[in-house]
mmCIF file of C-alpha atoms in Angstrom:
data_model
loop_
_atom_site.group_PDB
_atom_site.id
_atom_site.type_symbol
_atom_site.label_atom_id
_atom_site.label_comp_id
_atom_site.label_asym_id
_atom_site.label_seq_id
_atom_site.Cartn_x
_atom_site.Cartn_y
_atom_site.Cartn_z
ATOM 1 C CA UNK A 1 -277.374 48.015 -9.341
ATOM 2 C CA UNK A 2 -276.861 51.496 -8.123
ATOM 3 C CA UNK A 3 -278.464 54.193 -9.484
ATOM 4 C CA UNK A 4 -279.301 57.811 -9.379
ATOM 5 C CA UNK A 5 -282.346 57.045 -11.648
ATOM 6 C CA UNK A 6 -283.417 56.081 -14.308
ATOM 7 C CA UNK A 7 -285.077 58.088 -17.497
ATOM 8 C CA UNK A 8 -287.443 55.187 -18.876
ATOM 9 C CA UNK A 9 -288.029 57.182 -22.133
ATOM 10 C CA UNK A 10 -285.135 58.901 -23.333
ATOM 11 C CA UNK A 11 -284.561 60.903 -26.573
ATOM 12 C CA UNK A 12 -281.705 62.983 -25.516
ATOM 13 C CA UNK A 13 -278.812 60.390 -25.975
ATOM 14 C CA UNK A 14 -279.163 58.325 -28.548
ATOM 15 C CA UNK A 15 -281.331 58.560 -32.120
ATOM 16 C CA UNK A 16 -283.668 55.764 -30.855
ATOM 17 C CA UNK A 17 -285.665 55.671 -27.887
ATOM 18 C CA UNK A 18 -283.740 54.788 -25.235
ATOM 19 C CA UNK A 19 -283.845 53.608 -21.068
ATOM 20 C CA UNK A 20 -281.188 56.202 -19.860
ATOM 21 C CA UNK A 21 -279.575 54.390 -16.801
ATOM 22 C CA UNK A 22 -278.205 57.270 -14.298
ATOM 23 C CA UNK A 23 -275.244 55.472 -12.597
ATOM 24 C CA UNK A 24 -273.918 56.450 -9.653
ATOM 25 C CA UNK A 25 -270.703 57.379 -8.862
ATOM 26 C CA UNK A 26 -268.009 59.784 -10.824
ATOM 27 C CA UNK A 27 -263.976 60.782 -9.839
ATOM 28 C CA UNK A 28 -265.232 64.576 -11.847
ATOM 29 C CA UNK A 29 -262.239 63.945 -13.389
ATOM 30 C CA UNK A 30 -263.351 66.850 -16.024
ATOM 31 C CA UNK A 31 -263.372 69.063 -13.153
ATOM 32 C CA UNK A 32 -259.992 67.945 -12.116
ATOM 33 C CA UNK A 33 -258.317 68.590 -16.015
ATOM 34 C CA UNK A 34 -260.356 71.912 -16.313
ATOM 35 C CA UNK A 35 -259.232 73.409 -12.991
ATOM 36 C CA UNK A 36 -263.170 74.288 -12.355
ATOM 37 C CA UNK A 37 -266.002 72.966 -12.101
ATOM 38 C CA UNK A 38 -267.637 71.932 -15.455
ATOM 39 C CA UNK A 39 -269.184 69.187 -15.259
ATOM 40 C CA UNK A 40 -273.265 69.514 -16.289
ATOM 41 C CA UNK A 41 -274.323 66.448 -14.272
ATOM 42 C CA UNK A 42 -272.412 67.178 -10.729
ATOM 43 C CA UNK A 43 -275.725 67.689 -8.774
ATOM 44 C CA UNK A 44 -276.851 63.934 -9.447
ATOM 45 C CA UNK A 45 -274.139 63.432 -6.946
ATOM 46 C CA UNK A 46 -276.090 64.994 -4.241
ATOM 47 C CA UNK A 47 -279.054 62.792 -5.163
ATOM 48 C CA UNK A 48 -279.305 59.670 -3.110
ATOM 49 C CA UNK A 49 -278.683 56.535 -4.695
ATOM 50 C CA UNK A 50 -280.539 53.974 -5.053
ATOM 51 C CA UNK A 51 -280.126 49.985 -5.176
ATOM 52 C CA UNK A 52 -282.548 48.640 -7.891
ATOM 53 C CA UNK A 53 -282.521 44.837 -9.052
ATOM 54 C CA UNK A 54 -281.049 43.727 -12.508
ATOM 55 C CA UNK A 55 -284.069 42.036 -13.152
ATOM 56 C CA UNK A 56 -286.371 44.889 -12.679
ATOM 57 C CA UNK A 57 -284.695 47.136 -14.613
ATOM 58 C CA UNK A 58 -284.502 44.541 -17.524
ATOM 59 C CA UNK A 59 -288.159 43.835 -17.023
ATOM 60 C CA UNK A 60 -289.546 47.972 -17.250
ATOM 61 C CA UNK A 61 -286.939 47.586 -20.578
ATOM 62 C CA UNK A 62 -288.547 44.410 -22.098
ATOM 63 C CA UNK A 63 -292.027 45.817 -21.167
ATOM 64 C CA UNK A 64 -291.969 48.956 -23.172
ATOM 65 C CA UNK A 65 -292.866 48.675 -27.011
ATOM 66 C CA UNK A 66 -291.284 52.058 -26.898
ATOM 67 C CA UNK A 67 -287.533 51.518 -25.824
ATOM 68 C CA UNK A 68 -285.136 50.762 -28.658
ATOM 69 C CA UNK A 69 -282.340 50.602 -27.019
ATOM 70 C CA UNK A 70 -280.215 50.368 -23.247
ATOM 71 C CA UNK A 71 -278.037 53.628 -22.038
ATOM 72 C CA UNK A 72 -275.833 54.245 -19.298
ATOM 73 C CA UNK A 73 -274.452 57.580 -18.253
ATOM 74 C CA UNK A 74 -275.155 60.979 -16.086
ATOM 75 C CA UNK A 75 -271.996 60.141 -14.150
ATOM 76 C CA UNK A 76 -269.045 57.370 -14.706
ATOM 77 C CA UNK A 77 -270.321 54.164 -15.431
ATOM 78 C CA UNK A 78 -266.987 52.637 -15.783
ATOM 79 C CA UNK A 79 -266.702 53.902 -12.044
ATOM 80 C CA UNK A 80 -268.869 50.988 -11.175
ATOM 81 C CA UNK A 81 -267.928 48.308 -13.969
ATOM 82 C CA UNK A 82 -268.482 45.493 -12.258
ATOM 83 C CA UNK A 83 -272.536 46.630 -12.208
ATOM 84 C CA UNK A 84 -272.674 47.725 -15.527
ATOM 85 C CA UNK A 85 -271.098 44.026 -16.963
ATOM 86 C CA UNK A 86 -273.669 42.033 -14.661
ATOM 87 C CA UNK A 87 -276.673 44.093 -16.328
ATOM 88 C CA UNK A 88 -275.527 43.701 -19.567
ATOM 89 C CA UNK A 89 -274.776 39.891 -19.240
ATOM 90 C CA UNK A 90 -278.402 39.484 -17.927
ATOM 91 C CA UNK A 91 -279.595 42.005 -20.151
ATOM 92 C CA UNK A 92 -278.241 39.753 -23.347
ATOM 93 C CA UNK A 93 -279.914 37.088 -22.131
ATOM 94 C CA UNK A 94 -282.858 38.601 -23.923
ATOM 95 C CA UNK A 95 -282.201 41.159 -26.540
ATOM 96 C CA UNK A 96 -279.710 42.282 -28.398
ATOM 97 C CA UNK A 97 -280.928 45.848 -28.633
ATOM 98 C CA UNK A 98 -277.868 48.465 -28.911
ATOM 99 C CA UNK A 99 -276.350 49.557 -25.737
ATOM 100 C CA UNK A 100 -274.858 52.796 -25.490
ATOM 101 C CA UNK A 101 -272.356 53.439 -23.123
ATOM 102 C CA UNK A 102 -271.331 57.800 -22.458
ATOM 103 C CA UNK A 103 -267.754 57.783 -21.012
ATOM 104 C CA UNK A 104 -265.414 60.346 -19.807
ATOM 105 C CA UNK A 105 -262.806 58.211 -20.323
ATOM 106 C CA UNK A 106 -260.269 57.950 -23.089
ATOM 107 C CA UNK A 107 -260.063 54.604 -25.269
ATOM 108 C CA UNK A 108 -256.457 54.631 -23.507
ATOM 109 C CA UNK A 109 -257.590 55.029 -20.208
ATOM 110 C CA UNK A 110 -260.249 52.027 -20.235
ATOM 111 C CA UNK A 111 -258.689 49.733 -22.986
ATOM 112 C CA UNK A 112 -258.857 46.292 -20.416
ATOM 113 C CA UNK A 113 -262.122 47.368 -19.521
ATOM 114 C CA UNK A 114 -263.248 47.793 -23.304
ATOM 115 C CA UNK A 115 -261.786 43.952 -23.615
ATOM 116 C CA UNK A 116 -263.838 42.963 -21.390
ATOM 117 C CA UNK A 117 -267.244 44.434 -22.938
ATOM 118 C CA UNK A 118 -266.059 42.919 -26.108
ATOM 119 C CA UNK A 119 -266.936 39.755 -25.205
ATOM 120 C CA UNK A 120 -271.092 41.164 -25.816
ATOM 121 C CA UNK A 121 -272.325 42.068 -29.227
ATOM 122 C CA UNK A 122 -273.932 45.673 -30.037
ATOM 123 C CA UNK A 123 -272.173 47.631 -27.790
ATOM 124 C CA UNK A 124 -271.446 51.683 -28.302
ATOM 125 C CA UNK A 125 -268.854 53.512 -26.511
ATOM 126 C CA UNK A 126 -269.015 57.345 -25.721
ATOM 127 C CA UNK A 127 -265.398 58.401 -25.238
ATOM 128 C CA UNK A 128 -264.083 61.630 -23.513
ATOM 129 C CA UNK A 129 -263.974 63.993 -21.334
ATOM 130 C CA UNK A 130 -266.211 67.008 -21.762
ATOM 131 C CA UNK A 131 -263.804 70.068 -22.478
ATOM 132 C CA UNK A 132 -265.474 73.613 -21.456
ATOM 133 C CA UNK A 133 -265.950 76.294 -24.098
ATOM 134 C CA UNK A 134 -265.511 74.309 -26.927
ATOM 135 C CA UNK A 135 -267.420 73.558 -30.204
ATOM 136 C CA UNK A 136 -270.321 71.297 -29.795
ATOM 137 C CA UNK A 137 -270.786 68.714 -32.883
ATOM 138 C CA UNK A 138 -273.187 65.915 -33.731
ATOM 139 C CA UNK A 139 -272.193 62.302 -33.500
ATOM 140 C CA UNK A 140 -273.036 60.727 -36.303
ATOM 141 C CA UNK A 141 -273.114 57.087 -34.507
ATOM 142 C CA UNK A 142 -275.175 58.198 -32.025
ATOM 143 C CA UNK A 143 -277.320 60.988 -33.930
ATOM 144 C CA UNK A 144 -277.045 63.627 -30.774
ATOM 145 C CA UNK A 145 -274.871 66.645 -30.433
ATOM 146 C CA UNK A 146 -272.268 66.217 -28.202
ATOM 147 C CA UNK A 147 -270.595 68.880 -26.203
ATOM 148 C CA UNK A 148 -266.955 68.766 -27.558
ATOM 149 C CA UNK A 149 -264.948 68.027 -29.777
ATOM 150 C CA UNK A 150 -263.060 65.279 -28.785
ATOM 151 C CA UNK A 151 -266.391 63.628 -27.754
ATOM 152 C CA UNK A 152 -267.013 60.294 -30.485
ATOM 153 C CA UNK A 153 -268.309 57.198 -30.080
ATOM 154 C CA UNK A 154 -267.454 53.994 -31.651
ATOM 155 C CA UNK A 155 -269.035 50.685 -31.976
ATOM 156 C CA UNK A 156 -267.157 48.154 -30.030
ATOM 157 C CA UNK A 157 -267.497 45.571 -32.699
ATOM 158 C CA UNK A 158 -265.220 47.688 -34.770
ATOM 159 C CA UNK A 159 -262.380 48.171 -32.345
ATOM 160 C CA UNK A 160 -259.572 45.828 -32.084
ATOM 161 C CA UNK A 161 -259.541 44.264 -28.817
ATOM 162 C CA UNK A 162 -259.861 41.118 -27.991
ATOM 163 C CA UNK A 163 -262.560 39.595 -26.265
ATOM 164 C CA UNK A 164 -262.107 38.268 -22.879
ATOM 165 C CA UNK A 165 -263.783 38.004 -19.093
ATOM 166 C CA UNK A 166 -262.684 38.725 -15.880
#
């Protein structure tokens, strides 16, 4: 998978321990809507990126009493969906920890990709796009404060899409 890095104990994103996947790539489409540029994570774009194996990322996970659960974000990580579905398939194969996924995407936007994902159990979707200079509130899925208001996240189990696989 591609990466920026990875955070191997994070507390920042979700109210468990978490691995804190940095993807990759981003369209800054919140710079785009906001006519400036907003977004808090546009220098991991500079970074380089790096290629790590499925398996080794799955193996620092399994090997930390610590971790409580698998997250994804710092840029898009629907930009690079076909990645983030082979980790989690091989990632099922042996826990079912929750896995937290932070979009900038609206449920709208990504609804055949959400069909997709629903075909894996324990799966938590971040939705939207971070919106400057406005009220920050806490999730109460995810136990963090997130940095606008039309920021929420939902469990994918209790949206109604059907499951299937590309």
């Amino acid at each position: 998978m591609k990466i920026k890095d990875i955070v191997v104990e994070d507390f920042v994103n979700y109210h468990k321990a978490s691995m804190f996947i940095i993807t990759a790539f981003c369209s800054f489409k919140c710079d785009k809507e906001s006519g400036k540029m907003v977004c808090q994570n546009s220098s991991l774009a500079h970074q380089p990126t790096l290629t790590i194996d499925d398996e080794r990322i799955i193996s620092m996970y399994i090997s930390n009493p610590i971790t409580e659960a698998l997250c994804f974000g710092g840029l898009e990580p629907l930009d690079q969906f076909d990645e983030v579905v082979a980790l989690i398939s091989r990632f099922r194969k042996v826990s079912n920890d929750p896995i937290i996924i932070y979009t900038g995407y609206t449920e709208d936007e990504v609804a055949s990709k959400m069909a997709v994902l629903a075909a894996f159990s324990n799966i938590i979707i971040k939705f939207g796009r971070f919106i400057p200079d406005q009220p920050h509130h806490i999730d109460p899925l995810l136990g963090v404060e997130l940095a606008s208001p039309n920021q929420y996240a939902k469990r994918l189990e209790d949206m109604k899409y059907e499951s299937k696989c590309e």
